Coordinates of C-alpha atoms in Angstrom, one line a residue:
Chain X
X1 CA -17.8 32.8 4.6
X2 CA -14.7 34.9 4.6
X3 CA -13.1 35.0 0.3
X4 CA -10.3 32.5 1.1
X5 CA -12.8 29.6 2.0
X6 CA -14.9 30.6 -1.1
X7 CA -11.5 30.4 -3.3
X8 CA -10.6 27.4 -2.1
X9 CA -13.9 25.9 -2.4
X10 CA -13.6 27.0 -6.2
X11 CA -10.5 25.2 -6.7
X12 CA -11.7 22.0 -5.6
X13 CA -15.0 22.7 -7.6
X14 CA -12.4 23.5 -10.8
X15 CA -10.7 20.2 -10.0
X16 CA -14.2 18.1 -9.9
X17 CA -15.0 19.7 -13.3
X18 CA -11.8 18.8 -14.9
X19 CA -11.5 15.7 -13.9
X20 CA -15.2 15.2 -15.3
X21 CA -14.1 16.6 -17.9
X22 CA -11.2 14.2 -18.3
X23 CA -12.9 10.9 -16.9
X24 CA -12.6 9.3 -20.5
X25 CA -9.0 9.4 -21.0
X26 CA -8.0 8.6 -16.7
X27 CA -7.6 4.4 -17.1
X28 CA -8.6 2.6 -14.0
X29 CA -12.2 3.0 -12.6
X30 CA -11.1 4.2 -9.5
X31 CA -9.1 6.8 -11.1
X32 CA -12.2 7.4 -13.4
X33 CA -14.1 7.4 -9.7
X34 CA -11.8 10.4 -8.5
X35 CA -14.9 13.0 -10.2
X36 CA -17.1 11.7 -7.5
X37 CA -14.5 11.6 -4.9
X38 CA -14.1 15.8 -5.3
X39 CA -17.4 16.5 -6.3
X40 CA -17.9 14.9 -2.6
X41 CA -15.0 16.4 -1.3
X42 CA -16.3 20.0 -2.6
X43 CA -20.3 19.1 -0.9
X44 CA -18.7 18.4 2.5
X45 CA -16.5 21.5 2.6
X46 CA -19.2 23.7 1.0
X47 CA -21.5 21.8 4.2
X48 CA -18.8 22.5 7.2
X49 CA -18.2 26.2 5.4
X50 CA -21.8 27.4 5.7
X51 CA -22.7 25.7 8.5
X52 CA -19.9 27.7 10.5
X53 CA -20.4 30.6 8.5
X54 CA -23.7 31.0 7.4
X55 CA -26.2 28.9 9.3
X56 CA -24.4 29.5 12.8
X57 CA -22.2 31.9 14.5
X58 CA -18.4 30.2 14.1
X59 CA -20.0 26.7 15.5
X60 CA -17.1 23.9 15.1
X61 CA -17.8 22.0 12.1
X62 CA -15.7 18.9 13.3
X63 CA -18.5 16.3 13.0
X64 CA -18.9 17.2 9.3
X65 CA -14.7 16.0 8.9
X66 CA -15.7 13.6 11.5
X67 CA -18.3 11.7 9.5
X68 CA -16.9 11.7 6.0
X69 CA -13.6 10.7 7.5
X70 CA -14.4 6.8 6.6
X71 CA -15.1 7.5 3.1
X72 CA -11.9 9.4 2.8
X73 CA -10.1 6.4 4.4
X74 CA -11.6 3.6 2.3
X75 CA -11.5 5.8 -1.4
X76 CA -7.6 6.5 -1.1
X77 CA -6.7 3.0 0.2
X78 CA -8.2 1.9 -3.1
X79 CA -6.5 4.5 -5.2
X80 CA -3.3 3.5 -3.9
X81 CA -4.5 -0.2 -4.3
X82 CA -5.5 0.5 -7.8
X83 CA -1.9 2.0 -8.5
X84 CA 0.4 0.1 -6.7
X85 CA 0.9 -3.3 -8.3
X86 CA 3.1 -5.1 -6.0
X87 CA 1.7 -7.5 -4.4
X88 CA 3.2 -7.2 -0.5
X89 CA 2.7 -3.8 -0.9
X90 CA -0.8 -3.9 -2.0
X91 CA -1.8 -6.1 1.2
X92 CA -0.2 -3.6 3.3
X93 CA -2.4 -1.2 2.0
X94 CA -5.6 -3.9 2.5
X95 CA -4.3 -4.2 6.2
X96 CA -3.3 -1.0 7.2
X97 CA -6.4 0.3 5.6
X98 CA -8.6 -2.1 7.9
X99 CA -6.7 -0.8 11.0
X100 CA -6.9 2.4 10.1
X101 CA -11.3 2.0 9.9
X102 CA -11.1 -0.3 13.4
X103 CA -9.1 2.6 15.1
X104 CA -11.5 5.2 13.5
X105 CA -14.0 3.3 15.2
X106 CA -12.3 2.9 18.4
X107 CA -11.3 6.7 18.2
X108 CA -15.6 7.9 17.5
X109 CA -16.2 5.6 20.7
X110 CA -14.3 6.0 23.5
X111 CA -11.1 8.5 22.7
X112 CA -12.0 11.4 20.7
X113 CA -15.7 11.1 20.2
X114 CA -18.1 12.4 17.4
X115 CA -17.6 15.8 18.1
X116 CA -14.0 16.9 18.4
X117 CA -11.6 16.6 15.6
X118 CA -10.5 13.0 15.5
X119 CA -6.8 13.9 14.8
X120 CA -5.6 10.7 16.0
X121 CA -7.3 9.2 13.1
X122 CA -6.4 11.8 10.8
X123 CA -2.7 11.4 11.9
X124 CA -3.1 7.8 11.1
X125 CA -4.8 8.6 8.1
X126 CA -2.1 10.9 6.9
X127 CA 0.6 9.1 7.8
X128 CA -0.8 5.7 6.2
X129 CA -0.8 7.7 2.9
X130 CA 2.8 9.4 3.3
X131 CA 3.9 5.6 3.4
X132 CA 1.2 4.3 0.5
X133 CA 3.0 7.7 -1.6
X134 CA 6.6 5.8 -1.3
X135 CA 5.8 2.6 -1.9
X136 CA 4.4 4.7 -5.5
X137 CA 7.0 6.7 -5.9
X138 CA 9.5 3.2 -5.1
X139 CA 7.5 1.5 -8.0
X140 CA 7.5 3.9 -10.4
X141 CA 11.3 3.9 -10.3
X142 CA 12.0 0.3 -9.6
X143 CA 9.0 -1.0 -12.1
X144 CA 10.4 -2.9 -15.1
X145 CA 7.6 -2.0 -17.3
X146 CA 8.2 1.9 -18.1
X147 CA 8.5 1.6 -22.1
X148 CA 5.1 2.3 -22.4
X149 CA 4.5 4.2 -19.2
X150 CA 3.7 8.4 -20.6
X151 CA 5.9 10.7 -18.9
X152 CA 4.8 11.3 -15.4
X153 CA 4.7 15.2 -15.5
X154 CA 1.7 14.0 -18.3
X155 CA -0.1 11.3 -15.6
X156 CA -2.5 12.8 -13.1
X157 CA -1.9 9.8 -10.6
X158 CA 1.5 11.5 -10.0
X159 CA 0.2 14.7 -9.6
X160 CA -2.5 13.4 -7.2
X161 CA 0.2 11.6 -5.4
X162 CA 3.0 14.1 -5.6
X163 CA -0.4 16.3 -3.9
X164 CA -1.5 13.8 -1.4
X165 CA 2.4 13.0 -0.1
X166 CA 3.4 16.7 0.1
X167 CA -0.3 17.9 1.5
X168 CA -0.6 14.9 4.3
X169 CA 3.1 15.2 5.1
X170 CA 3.3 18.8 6.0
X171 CA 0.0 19.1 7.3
X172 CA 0.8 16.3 9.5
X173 CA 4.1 17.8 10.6
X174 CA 2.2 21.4 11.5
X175 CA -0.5 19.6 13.2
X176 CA 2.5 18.1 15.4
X177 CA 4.0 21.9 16.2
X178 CA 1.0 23.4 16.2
X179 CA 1.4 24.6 20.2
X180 CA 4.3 25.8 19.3
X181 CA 3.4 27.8 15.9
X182 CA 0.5 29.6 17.7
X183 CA 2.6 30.4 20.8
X184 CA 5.0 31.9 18.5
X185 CA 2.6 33.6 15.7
X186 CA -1.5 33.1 16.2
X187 CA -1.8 33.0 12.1
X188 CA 1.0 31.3 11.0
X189 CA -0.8 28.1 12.1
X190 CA -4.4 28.2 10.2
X191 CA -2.7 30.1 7.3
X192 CA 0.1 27.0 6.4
X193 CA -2.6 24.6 6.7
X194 CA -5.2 26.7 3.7
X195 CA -1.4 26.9 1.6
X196 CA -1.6 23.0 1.7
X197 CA -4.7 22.6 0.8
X198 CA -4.3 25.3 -2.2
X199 CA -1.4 23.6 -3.2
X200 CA -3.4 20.6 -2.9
X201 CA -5.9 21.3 -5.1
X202 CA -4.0 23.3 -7.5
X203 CA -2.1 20.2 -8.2
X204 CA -5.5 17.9 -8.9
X205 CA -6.0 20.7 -11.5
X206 CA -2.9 21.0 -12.8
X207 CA -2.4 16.5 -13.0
X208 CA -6.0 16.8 -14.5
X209 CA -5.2 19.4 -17.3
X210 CA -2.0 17.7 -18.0
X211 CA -3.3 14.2 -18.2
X212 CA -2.9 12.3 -21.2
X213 CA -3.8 8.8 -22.1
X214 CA -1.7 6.1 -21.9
X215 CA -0.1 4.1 -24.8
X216 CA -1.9 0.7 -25.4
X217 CA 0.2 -2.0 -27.4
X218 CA -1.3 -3.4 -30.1
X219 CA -2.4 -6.6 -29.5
X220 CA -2.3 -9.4 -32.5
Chain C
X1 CA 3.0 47.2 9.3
X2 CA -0.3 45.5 10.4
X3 CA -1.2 41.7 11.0
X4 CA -3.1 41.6 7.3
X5 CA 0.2 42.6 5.3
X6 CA 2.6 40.3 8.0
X7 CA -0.4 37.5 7.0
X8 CA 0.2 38.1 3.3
X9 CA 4.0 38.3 3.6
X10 CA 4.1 35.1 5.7
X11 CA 1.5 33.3 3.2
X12 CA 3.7 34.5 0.2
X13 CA 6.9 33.1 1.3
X14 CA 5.6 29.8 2.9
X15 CA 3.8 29.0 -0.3
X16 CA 6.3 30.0 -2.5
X17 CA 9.2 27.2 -0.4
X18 CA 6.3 24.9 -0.7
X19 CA 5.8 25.3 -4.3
X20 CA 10.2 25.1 -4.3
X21 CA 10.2 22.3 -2.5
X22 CA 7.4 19.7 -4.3
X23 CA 9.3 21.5 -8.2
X24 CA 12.5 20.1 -6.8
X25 CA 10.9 17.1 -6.1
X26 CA 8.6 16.4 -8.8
X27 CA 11.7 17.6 -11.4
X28 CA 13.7 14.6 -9.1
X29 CA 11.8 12.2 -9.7
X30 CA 11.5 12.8 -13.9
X31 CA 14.7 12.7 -13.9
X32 CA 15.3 9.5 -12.2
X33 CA 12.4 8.1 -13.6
X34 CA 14.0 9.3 -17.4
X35 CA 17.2 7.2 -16.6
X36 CA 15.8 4.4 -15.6
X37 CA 13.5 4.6 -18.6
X38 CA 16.9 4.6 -21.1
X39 CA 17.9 2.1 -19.2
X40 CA 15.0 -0.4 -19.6
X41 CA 14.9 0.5 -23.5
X42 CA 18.8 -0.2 -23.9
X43 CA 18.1 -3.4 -21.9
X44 CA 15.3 -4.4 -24.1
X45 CA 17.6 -3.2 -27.2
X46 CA 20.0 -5.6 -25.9
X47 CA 18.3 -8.4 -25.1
X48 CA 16.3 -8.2 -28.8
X49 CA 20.1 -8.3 -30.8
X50 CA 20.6 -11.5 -28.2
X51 CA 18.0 -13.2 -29.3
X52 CA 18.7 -12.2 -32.8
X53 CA 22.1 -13.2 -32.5
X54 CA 20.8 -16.6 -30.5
X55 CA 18.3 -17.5 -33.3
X56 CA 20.6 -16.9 -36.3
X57 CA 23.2 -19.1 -34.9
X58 CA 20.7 -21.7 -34.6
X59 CA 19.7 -21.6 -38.1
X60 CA 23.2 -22.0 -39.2
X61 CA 24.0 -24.6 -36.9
X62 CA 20.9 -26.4 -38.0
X63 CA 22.1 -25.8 -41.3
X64 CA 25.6 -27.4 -40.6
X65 CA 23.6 -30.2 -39.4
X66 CA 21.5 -31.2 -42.2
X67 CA 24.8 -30.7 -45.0
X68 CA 26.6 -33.1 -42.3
X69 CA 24.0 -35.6 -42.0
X70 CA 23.2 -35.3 -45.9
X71 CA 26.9 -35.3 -46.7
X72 CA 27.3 -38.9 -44.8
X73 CA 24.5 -40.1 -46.3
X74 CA 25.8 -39.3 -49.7
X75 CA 29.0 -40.9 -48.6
X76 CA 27.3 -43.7 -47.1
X77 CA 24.1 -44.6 -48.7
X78 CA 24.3 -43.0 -51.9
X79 CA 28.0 -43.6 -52.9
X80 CA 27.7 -47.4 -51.5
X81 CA 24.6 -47.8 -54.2
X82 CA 26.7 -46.1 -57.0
X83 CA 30.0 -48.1 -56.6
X84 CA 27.7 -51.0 -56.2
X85 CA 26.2 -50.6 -60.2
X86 CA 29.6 -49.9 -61.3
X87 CA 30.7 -52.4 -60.2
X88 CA 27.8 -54.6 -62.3
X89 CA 28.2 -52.8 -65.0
X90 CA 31.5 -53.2 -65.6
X91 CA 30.8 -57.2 -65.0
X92 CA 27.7 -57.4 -67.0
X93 CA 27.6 -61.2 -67.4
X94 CA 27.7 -61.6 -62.9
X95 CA 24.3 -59.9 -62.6
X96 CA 20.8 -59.7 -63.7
X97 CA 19.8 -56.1 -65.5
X98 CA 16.7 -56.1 -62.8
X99 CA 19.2 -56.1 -59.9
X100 CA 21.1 -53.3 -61.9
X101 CA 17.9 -51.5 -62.2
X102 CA 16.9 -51.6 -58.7
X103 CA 19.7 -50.3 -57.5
X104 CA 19.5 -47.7 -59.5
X105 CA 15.8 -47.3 -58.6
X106 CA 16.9 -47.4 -54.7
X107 CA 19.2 -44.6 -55.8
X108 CA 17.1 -42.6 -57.3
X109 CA 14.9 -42.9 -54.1
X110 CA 17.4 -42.3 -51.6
X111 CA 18.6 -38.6 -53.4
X112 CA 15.0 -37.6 -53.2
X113 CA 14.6 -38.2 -49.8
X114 CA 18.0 -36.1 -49.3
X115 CA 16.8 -33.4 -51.6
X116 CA 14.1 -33.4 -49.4
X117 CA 16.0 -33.6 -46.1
X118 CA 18.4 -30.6 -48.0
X119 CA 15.8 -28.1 -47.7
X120 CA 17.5 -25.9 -45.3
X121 CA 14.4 -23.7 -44.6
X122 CA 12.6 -26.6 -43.1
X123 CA 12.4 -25.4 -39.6
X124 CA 10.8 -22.6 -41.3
X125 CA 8.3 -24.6 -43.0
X126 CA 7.3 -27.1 -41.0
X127 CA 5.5 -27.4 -37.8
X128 CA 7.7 -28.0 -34.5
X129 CA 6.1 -31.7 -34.8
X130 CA 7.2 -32.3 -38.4
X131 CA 10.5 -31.3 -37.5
X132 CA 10.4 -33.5 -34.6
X133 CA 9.3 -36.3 -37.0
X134 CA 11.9 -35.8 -39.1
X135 CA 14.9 -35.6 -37.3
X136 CA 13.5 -39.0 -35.3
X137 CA 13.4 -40.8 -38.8
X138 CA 16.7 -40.5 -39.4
X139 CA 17.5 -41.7 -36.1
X140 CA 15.1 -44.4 -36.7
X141 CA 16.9 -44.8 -40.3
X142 CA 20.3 -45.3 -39.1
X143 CA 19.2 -48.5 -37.6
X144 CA 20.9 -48.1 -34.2
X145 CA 18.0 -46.8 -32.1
X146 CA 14.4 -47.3 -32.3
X147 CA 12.1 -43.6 -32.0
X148 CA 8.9 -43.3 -30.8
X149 CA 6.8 -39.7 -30.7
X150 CA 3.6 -38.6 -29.4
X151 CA 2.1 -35.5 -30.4
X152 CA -0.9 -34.1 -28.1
X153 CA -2.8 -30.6 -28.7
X154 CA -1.7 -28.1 -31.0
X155 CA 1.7 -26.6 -30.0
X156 CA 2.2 -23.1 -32.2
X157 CA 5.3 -21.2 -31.3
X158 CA 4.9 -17.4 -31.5
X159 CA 7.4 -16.8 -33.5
X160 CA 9.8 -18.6 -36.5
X161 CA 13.0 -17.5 -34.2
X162 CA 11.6 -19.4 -31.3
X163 CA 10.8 -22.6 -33.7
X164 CA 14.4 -22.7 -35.0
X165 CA 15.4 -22.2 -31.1
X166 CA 13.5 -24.8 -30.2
X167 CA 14.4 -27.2 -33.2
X168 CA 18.0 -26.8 -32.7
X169 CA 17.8 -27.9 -29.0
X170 CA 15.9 -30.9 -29.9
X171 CA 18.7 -31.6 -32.3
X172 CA 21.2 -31.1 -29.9
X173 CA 19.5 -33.1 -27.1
X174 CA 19.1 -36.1 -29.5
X175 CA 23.1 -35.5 -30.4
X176 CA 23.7 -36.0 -27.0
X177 CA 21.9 -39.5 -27.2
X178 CA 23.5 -40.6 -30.2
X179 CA 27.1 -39.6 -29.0
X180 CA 26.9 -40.4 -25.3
X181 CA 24.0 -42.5 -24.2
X182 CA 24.0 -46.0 -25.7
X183 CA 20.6 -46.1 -25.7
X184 CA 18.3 -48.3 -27.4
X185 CA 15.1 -46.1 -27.2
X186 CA 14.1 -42.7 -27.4
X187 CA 10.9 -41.7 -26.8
X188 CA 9.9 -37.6 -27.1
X189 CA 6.5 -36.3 -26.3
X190 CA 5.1 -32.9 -27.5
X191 CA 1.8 -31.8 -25.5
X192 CA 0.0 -28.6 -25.6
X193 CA -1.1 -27.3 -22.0
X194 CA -1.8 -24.2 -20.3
X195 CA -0.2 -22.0 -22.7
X196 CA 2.6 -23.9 -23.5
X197 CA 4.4 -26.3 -25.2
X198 CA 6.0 -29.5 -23.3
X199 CA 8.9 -31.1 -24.7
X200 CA 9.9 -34.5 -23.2
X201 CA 12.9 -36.4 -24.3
X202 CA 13.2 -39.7 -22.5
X203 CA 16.1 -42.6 -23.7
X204 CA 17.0 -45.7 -21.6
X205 CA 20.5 -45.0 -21.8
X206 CA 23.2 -45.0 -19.6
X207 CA 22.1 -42.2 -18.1
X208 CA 24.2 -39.3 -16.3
X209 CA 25.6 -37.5 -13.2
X210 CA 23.4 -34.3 -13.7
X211 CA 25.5 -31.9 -11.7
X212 CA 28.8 -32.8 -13.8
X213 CA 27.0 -31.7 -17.0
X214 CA 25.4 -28.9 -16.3
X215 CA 28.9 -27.0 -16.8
X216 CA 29.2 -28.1 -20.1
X217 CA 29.0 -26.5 -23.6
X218 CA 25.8 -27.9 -25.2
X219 CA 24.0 -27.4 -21.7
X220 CA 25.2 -23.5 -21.3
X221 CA 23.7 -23.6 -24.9
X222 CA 20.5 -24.9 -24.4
X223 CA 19.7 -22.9 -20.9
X224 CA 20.6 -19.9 -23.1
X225 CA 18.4 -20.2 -26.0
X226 CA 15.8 -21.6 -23.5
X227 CA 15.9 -18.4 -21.1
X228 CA 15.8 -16.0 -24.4
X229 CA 12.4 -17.8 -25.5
X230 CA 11.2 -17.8 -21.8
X231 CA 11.2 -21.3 -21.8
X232 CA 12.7 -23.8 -19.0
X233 CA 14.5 -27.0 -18.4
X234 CA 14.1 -30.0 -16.3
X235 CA 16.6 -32.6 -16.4
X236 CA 16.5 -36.0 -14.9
X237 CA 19.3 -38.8 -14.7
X238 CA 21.4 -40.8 -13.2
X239 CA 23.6 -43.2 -14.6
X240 CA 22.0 -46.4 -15.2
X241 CA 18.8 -45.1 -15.6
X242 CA 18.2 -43.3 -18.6
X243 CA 17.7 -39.8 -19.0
X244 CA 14.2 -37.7 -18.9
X245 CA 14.5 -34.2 -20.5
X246 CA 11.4 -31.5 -20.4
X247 CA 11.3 -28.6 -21.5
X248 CA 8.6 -26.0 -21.4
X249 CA 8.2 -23.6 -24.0
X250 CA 5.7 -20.6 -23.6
X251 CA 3.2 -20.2 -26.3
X252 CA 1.7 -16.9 -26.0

């Protein structure tokens, strides 16, 4: 396990603890669910990392990203269902997020298979949450009720969306050029992809430090 | 130089755009999302010093109202009574002291029941029904309609503003009647459902062309003070057969 797996595995370990830390104070459930969501994100990387480093000689890992793909899938669709509040927008997410499972399915069976990266369904994946970010970032500044909405540099929802959009855009977009980054330069390729996910994870720390409860009106 | 320092050079500059590009974008969006903040709070400042402005208008024009309608009655009722028993005073022989006495009695009655009716802070004071009451008695009193009202549940407006509101577009609606509708019933209905309160003003009048009002000055009024309180309107008429008013009034 070479140090920047182990660093990155930290960070993601840092952000499970802080956001432990601050379950109390993050609102919704399924924000308050996001501990478990890293603490399972950080057992499944920890998994693929030694079984590729430790318990085999550089085996692919794939079927490790394979299987916890689903969960992935369904726990962001319902973060973004839990934040959005339109109502058209929140049954795009519904739908989207049932073709998304159907063409995981579909991809395990007969395209991809169990044991080759499914990138088809992590392109779907990613670019189902690029869209779910806008339709955020759209009703945080179209929303009518903002009085009593804390700043957003103070919310981590925007820092784990700001993360999620910037992380699954760009990592989508090198996926796309990838022939054409490791033609060009062999390390350019695997090193942007570990930026994003530092970047990623640095900013579920730094939402998760920041966070701060929201005002509640007094009610009579 | 070798591929580790070309791999740290690379990863230095690629994360350092990266962390450019989502500061640029997160500082964007606080921005934006600041203005449109100041905006919704100058909106909401606004529309507050509306309603203000909407609800103390109300009050004074349900103030003008009551010194009209007390003033005619003093002219009318009052003054009638009073020239009446000068008159037998001043021809002592003509009448019996008891008639003399009655009158005055009748007088005496009748400035209570303004003194009463002179309270300007009634809307205040009194429920939305009682006010309803009230203003239908003196309809009933002037003898040219006949009023009926039916109170169901327990209609509490949130607020005094919105009672005054309220009150004064009742008042005006049963204007409208007395000045327009020749009418020989009204009939008004106050329920409680659902959170909120339903107003129904029903006369057999003449009735109306509801398009060719809707332009007018009272009706502007009423919409206005109505869409302040988050309230709403339907009217139906047409002439020759009466007119139904309802209004819906939010209680929460």
């Amino acid at each position: 396990m070479n140090t920047i797996t182990i660093a990155l595995l930290s960070l993601v370990l840092l952000a499970a603890i802080l956001s432990f830390y601050k379950r109390k104070i993050l609102g919704s459930s399924v924000l308050k669910f996001f501990s478990f969501f890293l603490l399972f994100q950080f057992l499944y990387q920890l998994a693929a990392a030694l079984y590729s480093f430790v318990f085999t000689q550089h085996e692919p890992n794939y079927f490790i990203f394979n299987l916890t793909m689903p969960v992935n899938i369904a726990y962001f669709s319902a973060l973004f269902y839990d934040i959005v509040k339109h109502p058209a927008k929140r049954k795009f997410i519904v739908s989207t997020t049932v073709i998304n499972l159907l063409f995981y399915v579909i991809n395990l069976a007969f395209i991809q298979g169990f044991f080759a990266l499914m990138t088809y369904s992590r392109t779907a994946l990613a670019v189902s949450l690029v869209i779910y970010s806008l339709l955020y970032f759209h009703e945080m500044l179209t929303s009518s009720a903002a009085e009593n909405e804390v700043n957003p540099t103070r919310s981590a929802t925007f820092w784990i969306v700001t993360a999620i959009f910037f992380f699954y855009l760009c990592s989508t977009l090198t996926i796309i050029i990838w022939d054409y980054l490791v033609a060009s330069n062999p390390i350019i390729g695997p090193l942007m992809t570990r930026i994003f996910g530092f970047l990623l994870y640095a900013m579920y720390v730094v939402g998760m430090m920041l966070h701060k409860a929201e005002h509640k009106e007094p009610t009579a | 130089m070798d591929a580790s320092s070309n791999e740290i050079i690379i990863a230095f500059l690629f994360g350092s755009l990266m962390l450019a590009l989502i500061g640029v974008f997160m500082f964007m969006m606080v921005i934006f999302y600041q203005k449109r903040k100041i905006r919704s709070i100058e909106e909401r400042q606004r529309l507050i010093a509306q309603y203000e402005q909407a609800a103390l208008k109300a009050k004074v024009e349900i103030r003008e109202e009551t010194l009209k309608y007390v003033g005619q009655e003093l002219h009318d009722n009052v003054g009638q009574l009073l020239s009446l028993i000068k008159l037998y005073l001043t021809h002592p022989e003509t009448q019996q002291k008891t008639a003399v006495t009655q009158l005055i009695d009748q007088a005496i009655t009748d400035i209570r029941v303004l003194s009463h009716d002179l309270n300007i802070n009634r809307v205040e004071q009194y429920s939305l029904g009682d006010f309803i009451e009230q203003e239908l008695n003196k309809v009933h009193k002037a003898g040219t309609m006949q009023t009926s009202f039916e109170s169901e549940g327990i209609c509490e407006l949130p607020s005094i503003q919105n009672r005054v509101m309220i009150s004064r577009i009742f008042q005006e609606c049963i204007n409208n009647i007395l000045k327009h509708a020749e009418a020989k019933h009204i009939f008004v209905k106050l329920v409680a459902e659902k959170g909120s309160c339903v107003l129904s003003i029903i006369d057999d009048g003449v009735g109306f062309e509801t398009s060719t009002v809707r332009n007018g000055t009272g009706f502007i009024n009423i919409y206005d003070r109505l869409k302040l309180i988050g309230g709403d309107i339907r009217i139906n008429s047409a002439p020759g057969n009466g007119t139904n008013i309802t209004l819906r009034i939010p209680q929460g």
